[in-house]
Amino acid sequence: GKLESEEFKAGDEFAMSVKEGLAIGSTIVLGDRDVEVTLKRLTQALAKTDIRKLLSADSEVNSSMEELLPEGMKNQMKQSSNGGGGSSITTMGLDDVAVDKGEFQSFVETMKAKENVKKIMKGLQSTAPEIYEAMVAERDVYMARGLDELGLNLKDKNAENTVAVMGMAHVDGVERYLASKGWKEMSYPCPVVR
């Protein structure tokens, strides 16, 4: 696909975190819900979702994503919709868009920014709440409960640190859950690795 041809590999950050964790002797715990359960929940959610509304050019999801598009992609979408196609970011495939590598990389990085992920997730939650619950909210609780239980179990084992790696869309929900269980936010400066 388009992402792989531009050298973006989904899940690389997770593979790297496992590799680095193992290199320093860490115990690796896979804390997300089983994919089969998530797919079953997604199937149920899709049956309750108005897909036309979700994919429409004026949906909140589509609008929030279109705001983030590079100008070249916006122009191509306008040209496509002027031809009567009614294209939107949610219906156009990445293979339908021709952008240079730099512009595409910039778009991907923009999409990964925390505030932009929040905006897109808010749009998904209002446009397709069942899909949001199945794909994001339920998994937030699952991961947060796992971290909370892991934290309780490790207190007796004198473990100093727990590192959780998750998709940006889950961070706020997991943080909210953990805060409700008495966890406190701490910030540590990130060392620069050269």
CSV table of C-alpha atoms in Angstrom, one decimal:
chain,number,residue,atom,x,y,z
A,1,GLY,CA,0.0,0.0,0.0
A,2,LYS,CA,0.8,3.7,-0.1
A,3,LEU,CA,2.1,3.8,3.5
A,4,GLU,CA,4.6,1.0,3.0
A,5,SER,CA,5.8,2.4,-0.3
A,6,GLU,CA,6.7,5.6,1.5
A,7,GLU,CA,8.6,3.6,4.2
A,8,PHE,CA,5.9,3.9,6.9
A,9,LYS,CA,5.4,0.6,8.7
A,10,ALA,CA,2.5,0.3,11.0
A,11,GLY,CA,3.5,-1.0,14.4
A,12,ASP,CA,7.2,-0.2,14.1
A,13,GLU,CA,7.1,1.7,17.4
A,14,PHE,CA,5.7,-1.4,19.2
A,15,ALA,CA,8.2,-3.7,17.6
A,16,MET,CA,11.0,-1.3,18.6
A,17,SER,CA,9.8,-1.0,22.2
A,18,VAL,CA,9.8,-4.8,22.6
A,19,LYS,CA,13.2,-5.1,21.1
A,20,GLU,CA,14.7,-2.4,23.4
A,21,GLY,CA,12.9,-3.8,26.4
A,22,LEU,CA,14.3,-7.3,25.8
A,23,ALA,CA,17.7,-5.8,25.3
A,24,ILE,CA,17.7,-4.5,28.9
A,25,GLY,CA,16.1,-7.6,30.4
A,26,SER,CA,12.6,-6.2,30.8
A,27,THR,CA,9.5,-8.4,31.2
A,28,ILE,CA,7.3,-7.7,28.3
A,29,VAL,CA,3.5,-7.7,28.9
A,30,LEU,CA,1.2,-7.4,25.9
A,31,GLY,CA,-1.7,-5.4,27.4
A,32,ASP,CA,-4.2,-4.8,24.7
A,33,ARG,CA,-7.4,-6.7,24.3
A,34,ASP,CA,-7.4,-9.8,22.1
A,35,VAL,CA,-7.8,-8.8,18.5
A,36,GLU,CA,-10.6,-11.4,18.0
A,37,VAL,CA,-12.7,-9.7,20.7
A,38,THR,CA,-12.1,-6.3,19.2
A,39,LEU,CA,-13.0,-7.5,15.7
A,40,LYS,CA,-16.2,-9.1,17.1
A,41,ARG,CA,-17.1,-5.8,18.9
A,42,LEU,CA,-16.3,-3.8,15.7
A,43,THR,CA,-18.6,-6.1,13.7
A,44,GLN,CA,-21.4,-5.5,16.2
A,45,ALA,CA,-20.7,-1.7,16.2
A,46,LEU,CA,-20.8,-1.5,12.4
A,47,ALA,CA,-24.2,-3.1,12.4
A,48,LYS,CA,-25.5,-0.2,14.6
A,49,THR,CA,-23.6,2.6,12.6
A,50,ASP,CA,-24.9,4.6,9.7
A,51,ILE,CA,-21.9,4.2,7.5
A,52,ARG,CA,-23.2,6.8,5.0
A,53,LYS,CA,-23.1,9.4,7.8
A,54,LEU,CA,-19.6,8.3,8.8
A,55,LEU,CA,-18.2,8.5,5.3
A,56,SER,CA,-20.1,11.6,4.1
A,57,ALA,CA,-18.1,14.6,3.0
A,58,ASP,CA,-19.6,16.7,5.8
A,59,SER,CA,-19.1,14.3,8.7
A,60,GLU,CA,-17.1,15.5,11.7
A,61,VAL,CA,-14.5,12.8,11.1
A,62,ASN,CA,-14.0,13.8,7.5
A,63,SER,CA,-13.9,17.5,8.4
A,64,SER,CA,-11.3,17.1,11.1
A,65,MET,CA,-9.1,15.0,8.8
A,66,GLU,CA,-9.5,17.4,5.8
A,67,GLU,CA,-8.2,20.3,7.9
A,68,LEU,CA,-4.9,18.4,8.3
A,69,LEU,CA,-4.4,17.6,4.6
A,70,PRO,CA,-1.5,19.2,2.7
A,71,GLU,CA,-2.7,21.6,0.0
A,72,GLY,CA,-1.8,19.3,-2.8
A,73,MET,CA,-4.1,16.6,-1.5
A,74,LYS,CA,-6.9,19.1,-0.8
A,75,ASN,CA,-6.6,20.4,-4.4
A,76,GLN,CA,-6.8,16.8,-5.8
A,77,MET,CA,-9.9,16.1,-3.7
A,78,LYS,CA,-11.6,19.3,-5.0
A,79,GLN,CA,-10.8,18.4,-8.6
A,80,SER,CA,-12.2,14.9,-8.0
A,81,SER,CA,-15.4,16.2,-6.4
A,82,ASN,CA,-15.8,18.8,-9.2
A,83,GLY,CA,-16.1,15.8,-11.6
A,84,GLY,CA,-19.2,14.7,-9.7
A,85,GLY,CA,-17.4,12.1,-7.6
A,86,GLY,CA,-18.1,13.7,-4.3
A,87,SER,CA,-14.8,12.6,-2.9
A,88,SER,CA,-13.9,13.0,0.8
A,89,ILE,CA,-10.8,12.0,2.8
A,90,THR,CA,-12.7,9.0,4.2
A,91,THR,CA,-13.8,7.7,0.7
A,92,MET,CA,-10.7,8.5,-1.3
A,93,GLY,CA,-8.0,5.8,-1.2
A,94,LEU,CA,-4.4,6.9,-0.7
A,95,ASP,CA,-3.5,5.3,-4.0
A,96,ASP,CA,-5.9,7.9,-5.6
A,97,VAL,CA,-3.8,10.8,-4.4
A,98,ALA,CA,-0.4,11.8,-5.9
A,99,VAL,CA,1.7,13.7,-3.4
A,100,ASP,CA,5.5,14.0,-3.1
A,101,LYS,CA,7.2,12.0,-0.4
A,102,GLY,CA,8.0,15.1,1.8
A,103,GLU,CA,4.4,16.3,1.7
A,104,PHE,CA,3.1,12.8,2.6
A,105,GLN,CA,5.6,12.4,5.5
A,106,SER,CA,4.5,15.8,6.8
A,107,PHE,CA,0.9,14.7,6.6
A,108,VAL,CA,1.6,11.5,8.5
A,109,GLU,CA,3.5,13.3,11.2
A,110,THR,CA,0.6,15.9,11.5
A,111,MET,CA,-1.9,13.1,11.8
A,112,LYS,CA,0.1,11.6,14.7
A,113,ALA,CA,0.2,14.8,16.8
A,114,LYS,CA,-1.7,14.4,20.0
A,115,GLU,CA,-4.1,17.3,19.5
A,116,ASN,CA,-4.9,16.1,16.0
A,117,VAL,CA,-5.6,12.6,17.1
A,118,LYS,CA,-7.9,14.0,19.8
A,119,LYS,CA,-9.8,16.0,17.2
A,120,ILE,CA,-10.3,13.0,14.9
A,121,MET,CA,-11.3,10.7,17.9
A,122,LYS,CA,-13.8,13.4,19.0
A,123,GLY,CA,-15.3,13.4,15.5
A,124,LEU,CA,-15.4,9.6,15.5
A,125,GLN,CA,-17.0,9.5,18.9
A,126,SER,CA,-19.8,11.9,17.8
A,127,THR,CA,-20.3,10.5,14.3
A,128,ALA,CA,-20.0,6.8,15.1
A,129,PRO,CA,-20.2,6.3,18.9
A,130,GLU,CA,-20.5,2.5,18.7
A,131,ILE,CA,-17.3,2.2,16.6
A,132,TYR,CA,-15.5,4.6,19.0
A,133,GLU,CA,-16.6,2.4,22.0
A,134,ALA,CA,-15.4,-0.8,20.3
A,135,MET,CA,-12.1,0.5,18.9
A,136,VAL,CA,-11.0,3.0,21.5
A,137,ALA,CA,-13.0,3.4,24.8
A,138,GLU,CA,-13.3,-0.3,25.7
A,139,ARG,CA,-9.7,-0.9,24.9
A,140,ASP,CA,-8.7,2.1,27.0
A,141,VAL,CA,-10.3,0.6,30.0
A,142,TYR,CA,-8.9,-2.9,29.3
A,143,MET,CA,-5.3,-1.5,29.0
A,144,ALA,CA,-5.7,0.8,32.0
A,145,ARG,CA,-7.1,-2.0,34.2
A,146,GLY,CA,-4.2,-4.2,33.1
A,147,LEU,CA,-1.7,-1.5,34.0
A,148,ASP,CA,-3.4,-0.8,37.4
A,149,GLU,CA,-3.3,-4.6,38.3
A,150,LEU,CA,0.2,-4.9,37.1
A,151,GLY,CA,1.2,-1.9,39.3
A,152,LEU,CA,-0.4,-3.5,42.3
A,153,ASN,CA,1.3,-6.9,41.6
A,154,LEU,CA,4.7,-5.3,41.1
A,155,LYS,CA,4.7,-3.2,44.3
A,156,ASP,CA,5.6,-6.4,46.2
A,157,LYS,CA,8.4,-7.2,43.7
A,158,ASN,CA,10.3,-3.9,44.2
A,159,ALA,CA,9.9,-3.1,40.4
A,160,GLU,CA,10.9,0.5,39.9
A,161,ASN,CA,9.4,1.3,36.5
A,162,THR,CA,6.6,0.4,34.2
A,163,VAL,CA,6.7,1.6,30.6
A,164,ALA,CA,3.5,1.4,28.5
A,165,VAL,CA,3.5,1.8,24.8
A,166,MET,CA,0.2,2.4,23.1
A,167,GLY,CA,-1.4,4.2,20.2
A,168,MET,CA,-1.9,8.0,20.7
A,169,ALA,CA,-5.7,7.6,20.5
A,170,HIS,CA,-5.6,5.6,23.8
A,171,VAL,CA,-3.4,7.8,26.0
A,172,ASP,CA,-6.1,10.2,27.3
A,173,GLY,CA,-8.6,7.4,28.2
A,174,VAL,CA,-5.9,5.3,29.9
A,175,GLU,CA,-4.6,8.3,31.8
A,176,ARG,CA,-8.2,9.2,33.0
A,177,TYR,CA,-8.8,5.7,34.2
A,178,LEU,CA,-5.5,5.5,36.1
A,179,ALA,CA,-6.1,8.9,37.7
A,180,SER,CA,-9.4,7.7,38.9
A,181,LYS,CA,-7.5,4.8,40.6
A,182,GLY,CA,-5.1,7.2,42.4
A,183,TRP,CA,-2.3,7.2,39.9
A,184,LYS,CA,-0.4,10.5,39.7
A,185,GLU,CA,1.1,12.0,36.6
A,186,MET,CA,4.9,12.3,36.6
A,187,SER,CA,7.0,13.8,33.9
A,188,TYR,CA,10.6,12.8,33.3
A,189,PRO,CA,12.8,14.6,30.8
A,190,CYS,CA,13.5,12.4,27.8
A,191,PRO,CA,17.2,11.9,27.2
A,192,VAL,CA,18.5,12.7,23.7
A,193,VAL,CA,19.9,9.6,22.0
A,194,ARG,CA,22.4,10.3,19.3
